[in-house]
Each structure stands twice: as C-alpha cells, then as structure tokens.
Short mmCIF file of C-alpha atoms and ligand atoms in Angstrom, two decimals:
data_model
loop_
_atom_site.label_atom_id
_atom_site.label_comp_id
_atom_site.label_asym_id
_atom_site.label_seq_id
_atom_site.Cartn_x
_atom_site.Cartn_y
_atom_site.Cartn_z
CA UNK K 1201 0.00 0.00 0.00
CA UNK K 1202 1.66 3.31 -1.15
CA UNK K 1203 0.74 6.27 1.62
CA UNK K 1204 0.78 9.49 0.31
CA UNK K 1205 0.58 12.78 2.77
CA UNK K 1206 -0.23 15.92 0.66
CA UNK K 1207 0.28 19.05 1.53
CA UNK K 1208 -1.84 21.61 -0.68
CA UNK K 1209 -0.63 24.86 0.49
CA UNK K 1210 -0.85 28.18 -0.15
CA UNK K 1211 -2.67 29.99 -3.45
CA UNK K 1212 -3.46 27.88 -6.38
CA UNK K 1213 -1.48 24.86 -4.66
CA UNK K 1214 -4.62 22.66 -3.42
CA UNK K 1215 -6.28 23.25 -7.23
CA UNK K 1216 -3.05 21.59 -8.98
CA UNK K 1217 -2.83 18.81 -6.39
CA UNK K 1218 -6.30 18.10 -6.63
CA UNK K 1219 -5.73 17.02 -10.75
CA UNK K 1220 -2.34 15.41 -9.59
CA UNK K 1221 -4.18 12.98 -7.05
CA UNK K 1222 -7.05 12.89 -10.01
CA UNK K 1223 -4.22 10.94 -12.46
CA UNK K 1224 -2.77 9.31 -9.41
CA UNK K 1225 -6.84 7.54 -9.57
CA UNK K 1226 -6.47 6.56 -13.25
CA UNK K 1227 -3.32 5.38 -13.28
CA UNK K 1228 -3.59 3.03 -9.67
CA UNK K 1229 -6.65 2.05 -11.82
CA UNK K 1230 -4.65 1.34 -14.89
CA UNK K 1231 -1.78 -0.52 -13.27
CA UNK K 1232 -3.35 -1.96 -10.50
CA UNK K 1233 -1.69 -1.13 -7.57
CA UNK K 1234 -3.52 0.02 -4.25
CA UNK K 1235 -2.49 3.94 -2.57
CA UNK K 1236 -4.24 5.70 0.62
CA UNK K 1237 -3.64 9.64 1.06
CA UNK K 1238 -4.12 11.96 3.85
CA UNK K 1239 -4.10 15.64 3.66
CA UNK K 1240 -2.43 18.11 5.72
CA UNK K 1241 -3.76 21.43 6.43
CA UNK K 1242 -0.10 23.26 6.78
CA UNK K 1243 0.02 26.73 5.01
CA UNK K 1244 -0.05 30.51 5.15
CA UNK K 1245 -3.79 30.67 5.84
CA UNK K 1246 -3.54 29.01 9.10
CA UNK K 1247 -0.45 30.43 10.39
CA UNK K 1248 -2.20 33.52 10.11
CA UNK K 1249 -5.33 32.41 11.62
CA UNK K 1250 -2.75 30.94 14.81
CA UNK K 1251 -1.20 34.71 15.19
CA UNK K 1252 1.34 33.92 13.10
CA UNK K 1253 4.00 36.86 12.92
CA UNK K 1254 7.70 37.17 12.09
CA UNK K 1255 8.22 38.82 15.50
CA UNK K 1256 6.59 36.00 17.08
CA UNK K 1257 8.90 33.29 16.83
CA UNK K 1258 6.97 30.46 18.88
CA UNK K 1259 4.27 30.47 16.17
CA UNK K 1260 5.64 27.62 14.26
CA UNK K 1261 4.16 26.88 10.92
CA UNK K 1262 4.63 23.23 10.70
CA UNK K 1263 4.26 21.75 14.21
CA UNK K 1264 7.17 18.79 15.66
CA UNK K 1265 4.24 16.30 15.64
CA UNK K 1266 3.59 16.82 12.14
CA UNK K 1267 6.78 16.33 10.84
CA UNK K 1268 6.69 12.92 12.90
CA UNK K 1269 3.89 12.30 11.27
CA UNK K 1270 4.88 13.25 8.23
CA UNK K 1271 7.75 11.24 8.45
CA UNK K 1272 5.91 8.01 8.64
CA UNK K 1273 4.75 8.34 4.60
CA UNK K 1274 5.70 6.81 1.75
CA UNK K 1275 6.24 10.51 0.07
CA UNK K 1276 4.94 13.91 0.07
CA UNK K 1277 2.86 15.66 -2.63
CA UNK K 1278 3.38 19.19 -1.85
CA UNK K 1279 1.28 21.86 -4.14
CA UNK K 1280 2.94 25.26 -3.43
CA UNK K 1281 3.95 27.59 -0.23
CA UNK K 1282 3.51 31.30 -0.48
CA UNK K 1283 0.78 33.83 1.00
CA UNK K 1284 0.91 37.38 0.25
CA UNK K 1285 0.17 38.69 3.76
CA UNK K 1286 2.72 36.45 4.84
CA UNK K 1287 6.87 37.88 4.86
CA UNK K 1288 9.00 36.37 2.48
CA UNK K 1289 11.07 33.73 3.91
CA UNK K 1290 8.96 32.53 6.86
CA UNK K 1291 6.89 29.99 5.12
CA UNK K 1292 9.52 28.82 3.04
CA UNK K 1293 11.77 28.11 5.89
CA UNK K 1294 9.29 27.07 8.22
CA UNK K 1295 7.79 24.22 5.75
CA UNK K 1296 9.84 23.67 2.86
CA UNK K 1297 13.57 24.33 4.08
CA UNK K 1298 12.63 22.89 7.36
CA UNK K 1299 11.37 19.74 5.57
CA UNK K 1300 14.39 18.99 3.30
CA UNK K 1301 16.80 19.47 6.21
CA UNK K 1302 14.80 17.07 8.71
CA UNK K 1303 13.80 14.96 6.85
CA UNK K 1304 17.85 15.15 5.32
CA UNK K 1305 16.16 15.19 1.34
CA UNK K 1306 18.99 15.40 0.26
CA UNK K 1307 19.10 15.92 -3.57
CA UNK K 1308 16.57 18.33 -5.18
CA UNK K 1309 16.19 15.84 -8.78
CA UNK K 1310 15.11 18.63 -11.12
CA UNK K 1311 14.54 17.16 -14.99
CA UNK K 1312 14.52 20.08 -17.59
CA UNK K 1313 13.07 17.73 -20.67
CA UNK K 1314 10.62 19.98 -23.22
CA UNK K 1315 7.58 18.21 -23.66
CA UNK K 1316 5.86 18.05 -27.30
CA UNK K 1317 3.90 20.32 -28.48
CA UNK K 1318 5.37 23.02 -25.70
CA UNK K 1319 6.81 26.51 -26.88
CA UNK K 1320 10.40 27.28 -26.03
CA UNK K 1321 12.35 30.59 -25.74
CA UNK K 1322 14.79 29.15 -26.89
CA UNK K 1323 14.62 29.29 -31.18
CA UNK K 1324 15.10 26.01 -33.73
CA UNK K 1325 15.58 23.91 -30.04
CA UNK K 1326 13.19 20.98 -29.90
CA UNK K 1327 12.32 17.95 -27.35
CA UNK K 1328 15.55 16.53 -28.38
CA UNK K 1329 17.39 18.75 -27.81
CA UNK K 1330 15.86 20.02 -23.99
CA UNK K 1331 16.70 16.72 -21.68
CA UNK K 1332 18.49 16.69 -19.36
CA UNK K 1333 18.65 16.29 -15.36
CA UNK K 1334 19.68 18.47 -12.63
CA UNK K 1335 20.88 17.20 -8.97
CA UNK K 1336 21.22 19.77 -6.75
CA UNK K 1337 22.60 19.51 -3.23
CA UNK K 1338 19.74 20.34 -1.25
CA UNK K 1339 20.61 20.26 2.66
CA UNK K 1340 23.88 22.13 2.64
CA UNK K 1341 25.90 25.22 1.04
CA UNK K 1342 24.32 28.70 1.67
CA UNK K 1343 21.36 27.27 3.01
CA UNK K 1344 22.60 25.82 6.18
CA UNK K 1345 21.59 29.42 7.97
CA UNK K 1346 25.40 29.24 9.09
CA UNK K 1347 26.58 32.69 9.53
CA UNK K 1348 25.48 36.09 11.69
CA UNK K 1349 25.29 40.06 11.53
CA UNK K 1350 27.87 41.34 13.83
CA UNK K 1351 27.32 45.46 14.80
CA UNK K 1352 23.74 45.51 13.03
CA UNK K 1353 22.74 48.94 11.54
CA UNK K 1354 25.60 50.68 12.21
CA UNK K 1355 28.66 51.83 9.87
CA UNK K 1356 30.45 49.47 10.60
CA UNK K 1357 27.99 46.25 10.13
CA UNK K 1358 29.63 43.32 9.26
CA UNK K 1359 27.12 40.58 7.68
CA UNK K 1360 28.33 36.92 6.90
CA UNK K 1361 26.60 33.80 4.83
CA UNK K 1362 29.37 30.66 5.57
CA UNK K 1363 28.95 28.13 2.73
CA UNK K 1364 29.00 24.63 4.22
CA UNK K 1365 30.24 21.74 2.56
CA UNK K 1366 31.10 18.44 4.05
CA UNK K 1367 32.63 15.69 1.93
CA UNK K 1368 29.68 13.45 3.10
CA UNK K 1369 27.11 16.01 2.00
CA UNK K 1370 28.78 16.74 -1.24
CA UNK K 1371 29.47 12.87 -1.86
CA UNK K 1372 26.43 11.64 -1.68
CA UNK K 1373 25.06 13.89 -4.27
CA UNK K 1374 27.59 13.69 -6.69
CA UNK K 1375 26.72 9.54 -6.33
CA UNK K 1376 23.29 9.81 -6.73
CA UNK K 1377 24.52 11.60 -9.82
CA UNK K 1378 25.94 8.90 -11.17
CA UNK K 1379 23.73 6.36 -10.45
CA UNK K 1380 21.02 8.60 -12.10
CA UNK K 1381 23.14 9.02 -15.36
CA UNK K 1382 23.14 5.20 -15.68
CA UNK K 1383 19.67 5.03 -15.13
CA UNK K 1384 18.77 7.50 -17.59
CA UNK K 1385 20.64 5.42 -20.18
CA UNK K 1386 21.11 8.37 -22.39
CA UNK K 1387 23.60 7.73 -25.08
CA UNK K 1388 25.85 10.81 -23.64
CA UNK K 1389 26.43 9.19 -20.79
CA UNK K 1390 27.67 12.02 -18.69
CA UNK K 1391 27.83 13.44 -15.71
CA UNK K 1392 28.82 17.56 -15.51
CA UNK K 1393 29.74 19.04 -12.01
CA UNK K 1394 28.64 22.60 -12.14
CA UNK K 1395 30.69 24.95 -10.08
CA UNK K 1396 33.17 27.53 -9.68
CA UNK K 1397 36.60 26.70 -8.73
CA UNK K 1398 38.52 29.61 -10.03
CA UNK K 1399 36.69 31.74 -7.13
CA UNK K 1400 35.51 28.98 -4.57
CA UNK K 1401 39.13 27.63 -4.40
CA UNK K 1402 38.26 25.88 -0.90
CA UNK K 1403 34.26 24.64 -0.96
CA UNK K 1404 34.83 23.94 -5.35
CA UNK K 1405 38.26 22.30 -4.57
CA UNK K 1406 36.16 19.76 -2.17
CA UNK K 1407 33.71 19.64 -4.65
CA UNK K 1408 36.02 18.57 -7.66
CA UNK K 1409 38.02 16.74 -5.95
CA UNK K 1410 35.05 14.36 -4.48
CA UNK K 1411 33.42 14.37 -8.02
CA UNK K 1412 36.85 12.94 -9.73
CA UNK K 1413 37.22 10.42 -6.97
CA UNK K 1414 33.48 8.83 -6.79
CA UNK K 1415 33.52 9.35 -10.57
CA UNK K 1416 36.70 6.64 -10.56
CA UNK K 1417 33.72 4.35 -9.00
CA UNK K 1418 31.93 5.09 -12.55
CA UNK K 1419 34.53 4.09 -15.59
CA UNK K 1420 31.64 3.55 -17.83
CA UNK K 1421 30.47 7.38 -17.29
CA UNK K 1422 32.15 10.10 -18.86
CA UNK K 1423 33.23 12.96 -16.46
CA UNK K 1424 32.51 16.56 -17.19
CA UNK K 1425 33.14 19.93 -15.82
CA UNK K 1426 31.75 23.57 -16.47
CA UNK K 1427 31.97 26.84 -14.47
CA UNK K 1428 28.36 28.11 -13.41
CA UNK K 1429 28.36 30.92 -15.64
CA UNK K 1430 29.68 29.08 -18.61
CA UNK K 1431 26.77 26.47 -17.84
CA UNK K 1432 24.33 29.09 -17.98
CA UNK K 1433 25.58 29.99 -21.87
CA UNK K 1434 25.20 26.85 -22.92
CA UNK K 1435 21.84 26.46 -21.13
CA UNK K 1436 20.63 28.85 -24.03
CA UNK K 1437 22.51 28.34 -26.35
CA UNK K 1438 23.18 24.38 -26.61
CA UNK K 1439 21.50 22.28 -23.79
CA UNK K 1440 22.16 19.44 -26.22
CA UNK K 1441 25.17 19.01 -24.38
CA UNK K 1442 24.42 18.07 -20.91
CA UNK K 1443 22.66 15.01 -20.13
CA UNK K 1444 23.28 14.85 -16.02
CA UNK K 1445 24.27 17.76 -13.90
CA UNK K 1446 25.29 17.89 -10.29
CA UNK K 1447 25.85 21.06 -8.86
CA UNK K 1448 25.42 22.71 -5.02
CA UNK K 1449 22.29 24.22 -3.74
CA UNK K 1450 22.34 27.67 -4.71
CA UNK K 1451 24.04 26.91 -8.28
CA UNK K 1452 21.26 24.34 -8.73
CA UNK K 1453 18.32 26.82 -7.40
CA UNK K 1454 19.27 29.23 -9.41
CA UNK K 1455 20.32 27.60 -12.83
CA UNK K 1456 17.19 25.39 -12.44
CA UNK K 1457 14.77 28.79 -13.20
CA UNK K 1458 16.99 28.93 -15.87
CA UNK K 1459 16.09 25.09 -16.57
CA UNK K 1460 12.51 25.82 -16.29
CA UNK K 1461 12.40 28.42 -18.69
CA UNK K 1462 13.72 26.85 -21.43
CA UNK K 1463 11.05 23.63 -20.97
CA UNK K 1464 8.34 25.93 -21.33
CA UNK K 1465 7.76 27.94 -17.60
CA UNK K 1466 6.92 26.98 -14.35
CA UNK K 1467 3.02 25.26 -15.63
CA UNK K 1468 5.56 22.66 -16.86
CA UNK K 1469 8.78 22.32 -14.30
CA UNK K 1470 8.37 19.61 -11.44
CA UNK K 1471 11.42 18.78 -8.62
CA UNK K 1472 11.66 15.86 -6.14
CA UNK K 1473 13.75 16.67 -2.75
CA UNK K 1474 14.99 12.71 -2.33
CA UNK K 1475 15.67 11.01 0.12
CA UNK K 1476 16.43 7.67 -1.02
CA UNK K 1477 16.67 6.30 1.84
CA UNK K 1478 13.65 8.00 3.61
CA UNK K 1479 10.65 9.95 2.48
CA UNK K 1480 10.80 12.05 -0.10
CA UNK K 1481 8.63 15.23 -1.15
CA UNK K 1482 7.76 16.40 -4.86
CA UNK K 1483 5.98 19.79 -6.19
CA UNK K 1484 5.91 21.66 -8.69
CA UNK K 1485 8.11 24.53 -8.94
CA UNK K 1486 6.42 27.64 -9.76
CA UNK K 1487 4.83 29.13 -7.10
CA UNK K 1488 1.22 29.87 -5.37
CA UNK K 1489 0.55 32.28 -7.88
CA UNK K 1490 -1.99 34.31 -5.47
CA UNK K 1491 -3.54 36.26 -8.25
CA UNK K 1492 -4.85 33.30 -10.13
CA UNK K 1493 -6.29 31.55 -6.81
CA UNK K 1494 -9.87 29.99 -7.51
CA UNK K 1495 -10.12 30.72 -11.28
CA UNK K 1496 -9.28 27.55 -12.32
CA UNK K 1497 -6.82 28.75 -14.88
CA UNK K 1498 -3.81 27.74 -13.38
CA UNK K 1499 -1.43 25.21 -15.47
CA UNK K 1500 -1.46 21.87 -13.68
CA UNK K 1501 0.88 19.78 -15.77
CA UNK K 1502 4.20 20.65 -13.51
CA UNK K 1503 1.72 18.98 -10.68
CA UNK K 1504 1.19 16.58 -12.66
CA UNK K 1505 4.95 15.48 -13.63
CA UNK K 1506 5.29 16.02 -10.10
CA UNK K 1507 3.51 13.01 -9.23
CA UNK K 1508 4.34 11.14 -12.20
CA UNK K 1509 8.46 11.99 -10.14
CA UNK K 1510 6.71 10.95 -7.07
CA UNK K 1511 5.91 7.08 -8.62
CA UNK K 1512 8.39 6.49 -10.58
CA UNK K 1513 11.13 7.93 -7.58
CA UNK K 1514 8.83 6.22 -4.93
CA UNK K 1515 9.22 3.07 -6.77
CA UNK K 1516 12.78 3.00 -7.98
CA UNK K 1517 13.61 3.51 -3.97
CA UNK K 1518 10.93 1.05 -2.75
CA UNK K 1519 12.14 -1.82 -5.46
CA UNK K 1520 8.89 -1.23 -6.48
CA UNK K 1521 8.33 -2.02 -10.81
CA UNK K 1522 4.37 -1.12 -10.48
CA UNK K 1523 5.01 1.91 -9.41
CA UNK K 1524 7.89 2.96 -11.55
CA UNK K 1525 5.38 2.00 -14.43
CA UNK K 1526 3.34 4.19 -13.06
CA UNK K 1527 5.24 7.10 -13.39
CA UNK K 1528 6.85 6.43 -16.80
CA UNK K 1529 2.59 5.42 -18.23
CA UNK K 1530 1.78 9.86 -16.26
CA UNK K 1531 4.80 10.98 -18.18
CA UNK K 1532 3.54 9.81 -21.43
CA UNK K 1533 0.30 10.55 -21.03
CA UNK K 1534 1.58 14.31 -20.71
CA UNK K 1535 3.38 13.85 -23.35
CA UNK K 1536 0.42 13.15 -24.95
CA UNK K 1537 -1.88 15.84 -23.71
CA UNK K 1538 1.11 18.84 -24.36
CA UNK K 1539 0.66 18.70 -28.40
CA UNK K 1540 -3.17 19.67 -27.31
CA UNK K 1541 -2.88 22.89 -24.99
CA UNK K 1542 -2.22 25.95 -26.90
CA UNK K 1543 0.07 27.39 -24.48
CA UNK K 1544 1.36 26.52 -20.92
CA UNK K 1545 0.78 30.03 -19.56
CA UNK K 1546 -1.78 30.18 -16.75
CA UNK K 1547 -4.95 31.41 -18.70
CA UNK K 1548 -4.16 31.00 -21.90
CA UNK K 1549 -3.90 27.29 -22.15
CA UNK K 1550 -7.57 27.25 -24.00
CA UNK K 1551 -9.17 25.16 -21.38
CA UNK K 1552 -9.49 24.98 -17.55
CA UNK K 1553 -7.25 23.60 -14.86
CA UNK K 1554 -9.72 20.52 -14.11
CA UNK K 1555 -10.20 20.18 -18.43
CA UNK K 1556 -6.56 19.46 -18.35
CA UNK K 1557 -6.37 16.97 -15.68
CA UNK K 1558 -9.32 15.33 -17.28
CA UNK K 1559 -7.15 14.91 -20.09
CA UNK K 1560 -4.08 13.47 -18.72
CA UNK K 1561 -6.33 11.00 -16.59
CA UNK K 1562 -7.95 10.08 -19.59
CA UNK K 1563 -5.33 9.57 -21.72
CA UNK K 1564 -3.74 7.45 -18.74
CA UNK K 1565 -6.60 5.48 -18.92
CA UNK K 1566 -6.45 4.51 -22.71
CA UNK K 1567 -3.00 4.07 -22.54
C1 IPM U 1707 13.17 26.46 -4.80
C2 IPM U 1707 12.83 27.74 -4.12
C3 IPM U 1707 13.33 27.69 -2.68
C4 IPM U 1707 14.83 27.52 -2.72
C5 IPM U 1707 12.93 28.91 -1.84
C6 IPM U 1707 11.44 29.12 -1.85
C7 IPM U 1707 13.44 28.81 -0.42
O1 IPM U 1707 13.33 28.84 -4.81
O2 IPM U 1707 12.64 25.41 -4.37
O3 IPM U 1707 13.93 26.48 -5.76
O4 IPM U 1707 15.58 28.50 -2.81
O5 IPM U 1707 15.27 26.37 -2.67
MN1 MN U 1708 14.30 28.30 -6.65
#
C-alpha cells in the first residue's frame, strides 16, 4: 500500500494537487496497484489564523508532531507555499527548508526535458534537444543558515553567509549523480559538475576533488566539468550538451529557473527533494501564484509530472516495478496531452485547470 501525505498549500497549490491525485486515480486504476492519502492542512492561511507573525517566533508553521507524522509516509505531494500577507522567507523556511533538512532530502532531482507540443524561448531547439537532469545539493551550502550580523545597523555592520560543505554532504550527491546518469541510459552518458573553482578555491576544490574520486567508481560514465556561468551559456545556447548535472544548492536553485524556462515555464517544471533512503517530497516549482487563486486557470501539468516523479522515484527507492510503471505510463500521457494545450501560460492554455487533468487521466486510462 503506497501512503501518500499531501500538503496543498498556499494559493493555487490545493487546485493543482487536486488534478495530480485525479491521475494518481487513473493510473492506480490502470496498473493496478492500491495507494491511501491523507491531507495536511499546513500553510499561510492558518499560520495567520494561529497569530502567526515574524516577530513572534513560537508560532511555528509546521508543528514537531507533524513532521513525525509526516515522516511516517511513503512521500509527500506538496502543491505550493507562499501567501501574500505572509513575509517572504517565513513559510519557506518554516515548511519547505525545514522539511528537506529534517527529513535530510537530500538531492533536489530537477529534470529540464521539453515536452511536445510546448513553446520554447529558446529558437530552432526541440524535445531533443531540452533533456536533461539536474541534482542539486539540497541540505547544505548557503542554506545551512550558518553565519550572523555582527554590529547591526551601524557603519560598521559586518554581515556573513558561511557556505557549508562536508565531503559526506557533497558525496552523496555527486553519487546519486551517477547512479542517475546510468539510469537515464542516455547515449551521452555524462555526468557535468557545475561549479566555480577559479573563485571557490576551498568549498569547489572539495567539490572537484570528491566528483573525480566517486567518478573513478563510474569508468563507464564520462566525467565533465563547467563553471556556473559558462553552464548558464550553454543552457541557451546548446542544452544538447548536458545530459546529467550535479551542482550545489544555490548553483542548482538558481540555474534550475533557468532550466525551467527553457522547458516551457513553471506550468511545466516539477522537482523531487529525495531522500532515497527516507521519504521524499515532490511539487511543482512555480509558485502559489496568489492572483490566479480559484479561477481555475492555473497550469497543472508541472503537478502533474510532479507526481508522475513521485511514482516512478517512490518506486525505484521502494524496489517497487508497479510503481515505476506508473510514473513512466503519467509521463507519457503528458506527453500526450502537451501537443493539445495551446500554451502553458496560466490562462491561456484554451481550457481549464480541471479540463486538463481530465485529459491526462484520460489519456492514462487509454494508454
Ligand atoms: C526552490 C525555491 C526555494 C529555494 C525557496 C522558496 C526557499 O526557490 O525550491 O527552488 O531557494 O530552494
Ligand atoms: Mn528556486
């Protein structure tokens, strides 16, 4: 029995779930396979409604017992976190931060494969040309919270941001890396370490020097290495070239919007924070997108390949084939539904949010 907790969230986050759990019917249907979920009311709504402040610090917005709880699943379907009244940064470290570091998810898996049918920035670039696979470290780096503000507001302020690295940390990404490169049997068959080792001469030296020795581990996988801003060139210019990246956390957030972009937007982009060893969490990228809450216009097909990540990850850690089929029959059935939508913008995709769901479960179904 597969146990899913979801976690809706803020804005238009419960309306994309809701089509994600609707394929997640078809395709237990279609495969046979048997799932339970339970939903979690965690988001900006209620940590209002609790007195939630930023100068209230004992206001948690996830509480200890939940995270138990949530602990106890097979994976998490999250929709989105983000609530206008809300300041930036408490939500997103209360829930999502704080649930990739204790629950140590520690690789954010974040494909960047253009889907038929979907428009790209990027001109004469088509599906095979946009597929490839980004690991990014996701519980170390910048976003430990390592670091302080020593004589705050005056002249003299000194602020500091440490960047943590720890061979284990860095190790077991690179790793998963590789392992993900041979299961991706792409005929490239390569693994690129993103980074930045003319500047970062002590965390990139780590870094490089880890990636060279795992990759030893991986003769049959060709080793590759580009400097962050040279990776973000060729991002635009000839993402025919990668086929796996590994890179640290804020590298990875930041050249995955970059990713996203060039697949067709955030409607499309889905990420998995993996744990493959415990439970992991998938979304979709983009946002709660506040202004489009209710209207039923929102893009749900980055949900969608969310869950379709969510079986196919669940499975491949759980030994589990059914569900692995799973995932790979949602993907396809995307891949079918794509050609149909005339655009992946929010609004403008010439049907509904549910309309497209309907599709994708349907298409599922008649696979
Ligand atoms: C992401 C987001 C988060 C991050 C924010 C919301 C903390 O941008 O998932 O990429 O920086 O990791
Ligand atoms: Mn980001």
């Amino acid at each position: 029995m597969l146990r899913i907790a979801v976690i809706g969230g803020d804005g238009t986050g419960p309306e994309v779930v809701a089509e994600g759990l609707k394929v997640l019917k078809a395709v237990a249907g279609k495969v046979g396979f048997e799932y339970q979920t339970k939903s979690f009311d965690i988001n900006g709504e209620r940590y209002l409604a609790a007195g939630g402040d930023p100068s209230r610090a004992t206001i948690p917005v996830i509480h200890d017992a939940e995270i138990a709880e949530l602990g106890t699943f097979d994976a998490i379907y999250l929709g989105a976190v983000g609530h206008p009244k809300v300041a930036p940064g408490i939500l997103e470290k209360g829930l999502l931060l704080n649930l990739r570091f204790t629950l140590d998810q520690y690789v954010n898996l974040r494909p960047v494969k253009l889907y038929p049918g979907v428009w790209t920035p990027l001109k004469d670039k088509t599906p095979e040309d946009i597929d490839l696979v980004v690991v990014r470290e996701n519980t170390e780096g910048l976003y430990t919270g390592m670091g302080g503000i020593q004589y705050k507001g005056t002249g003299d302020e000194v602020a500091t941001q440490i960047m943590c690295n720890t061979r284990m940390g860095v190790e077991r990404a690179i790793r998963y890396a590789f392992e993900m490169c041979r299961r991706r049997k792409n005929p490239k068959k390569m693994v690129t370490l993103v980074g930045k080792t003319n500047v970062l001469t002590y965390a990139h030296d780590l870094w490089y020097r880890a990636f060279m020795e795992v990759g030893e581990e991986y003769s049959d996988i060709k080793k590759d290495y580009n400097h962050v801003d040279a990776c973000c060139m060729w991002f635009v210019k000839n993402p025919e070239y990668y086929d796996v990246i590994v890179t640290c956390n804020m590298f990875g957030d930041i050249i995955t919007d970059l990713g996203a972009m060039i697949q067709g937007g955030m409607g499309v982009a889905a990420g998995g924070n993996i744990n493959p060893r415990g439970v992991s969490m998938f979304e979709p990228i983009g946002g709660s997108a506040p202004k489009y809450t209710g209207k039923g216009v929102i893009n749900p097909i980055a949900a969608i390949a969310a869950m379709a990540m969510l079986l196919r990850e669940t499975g491949t850690n759980k030994a589990d084939a059914s569900l692995v089929q799973a995932g790979d029959k949602v993907e396809s059935a995307i891949m079918a539904v794509t050609p149909k939508l005339k655009s992946m913008s929010a609004g403008k995709m010439g049907c509904g949010t549910a309309e497209v769901g309907d599709m994708v479960a349907q298409a599922v179904s008649a696979s």
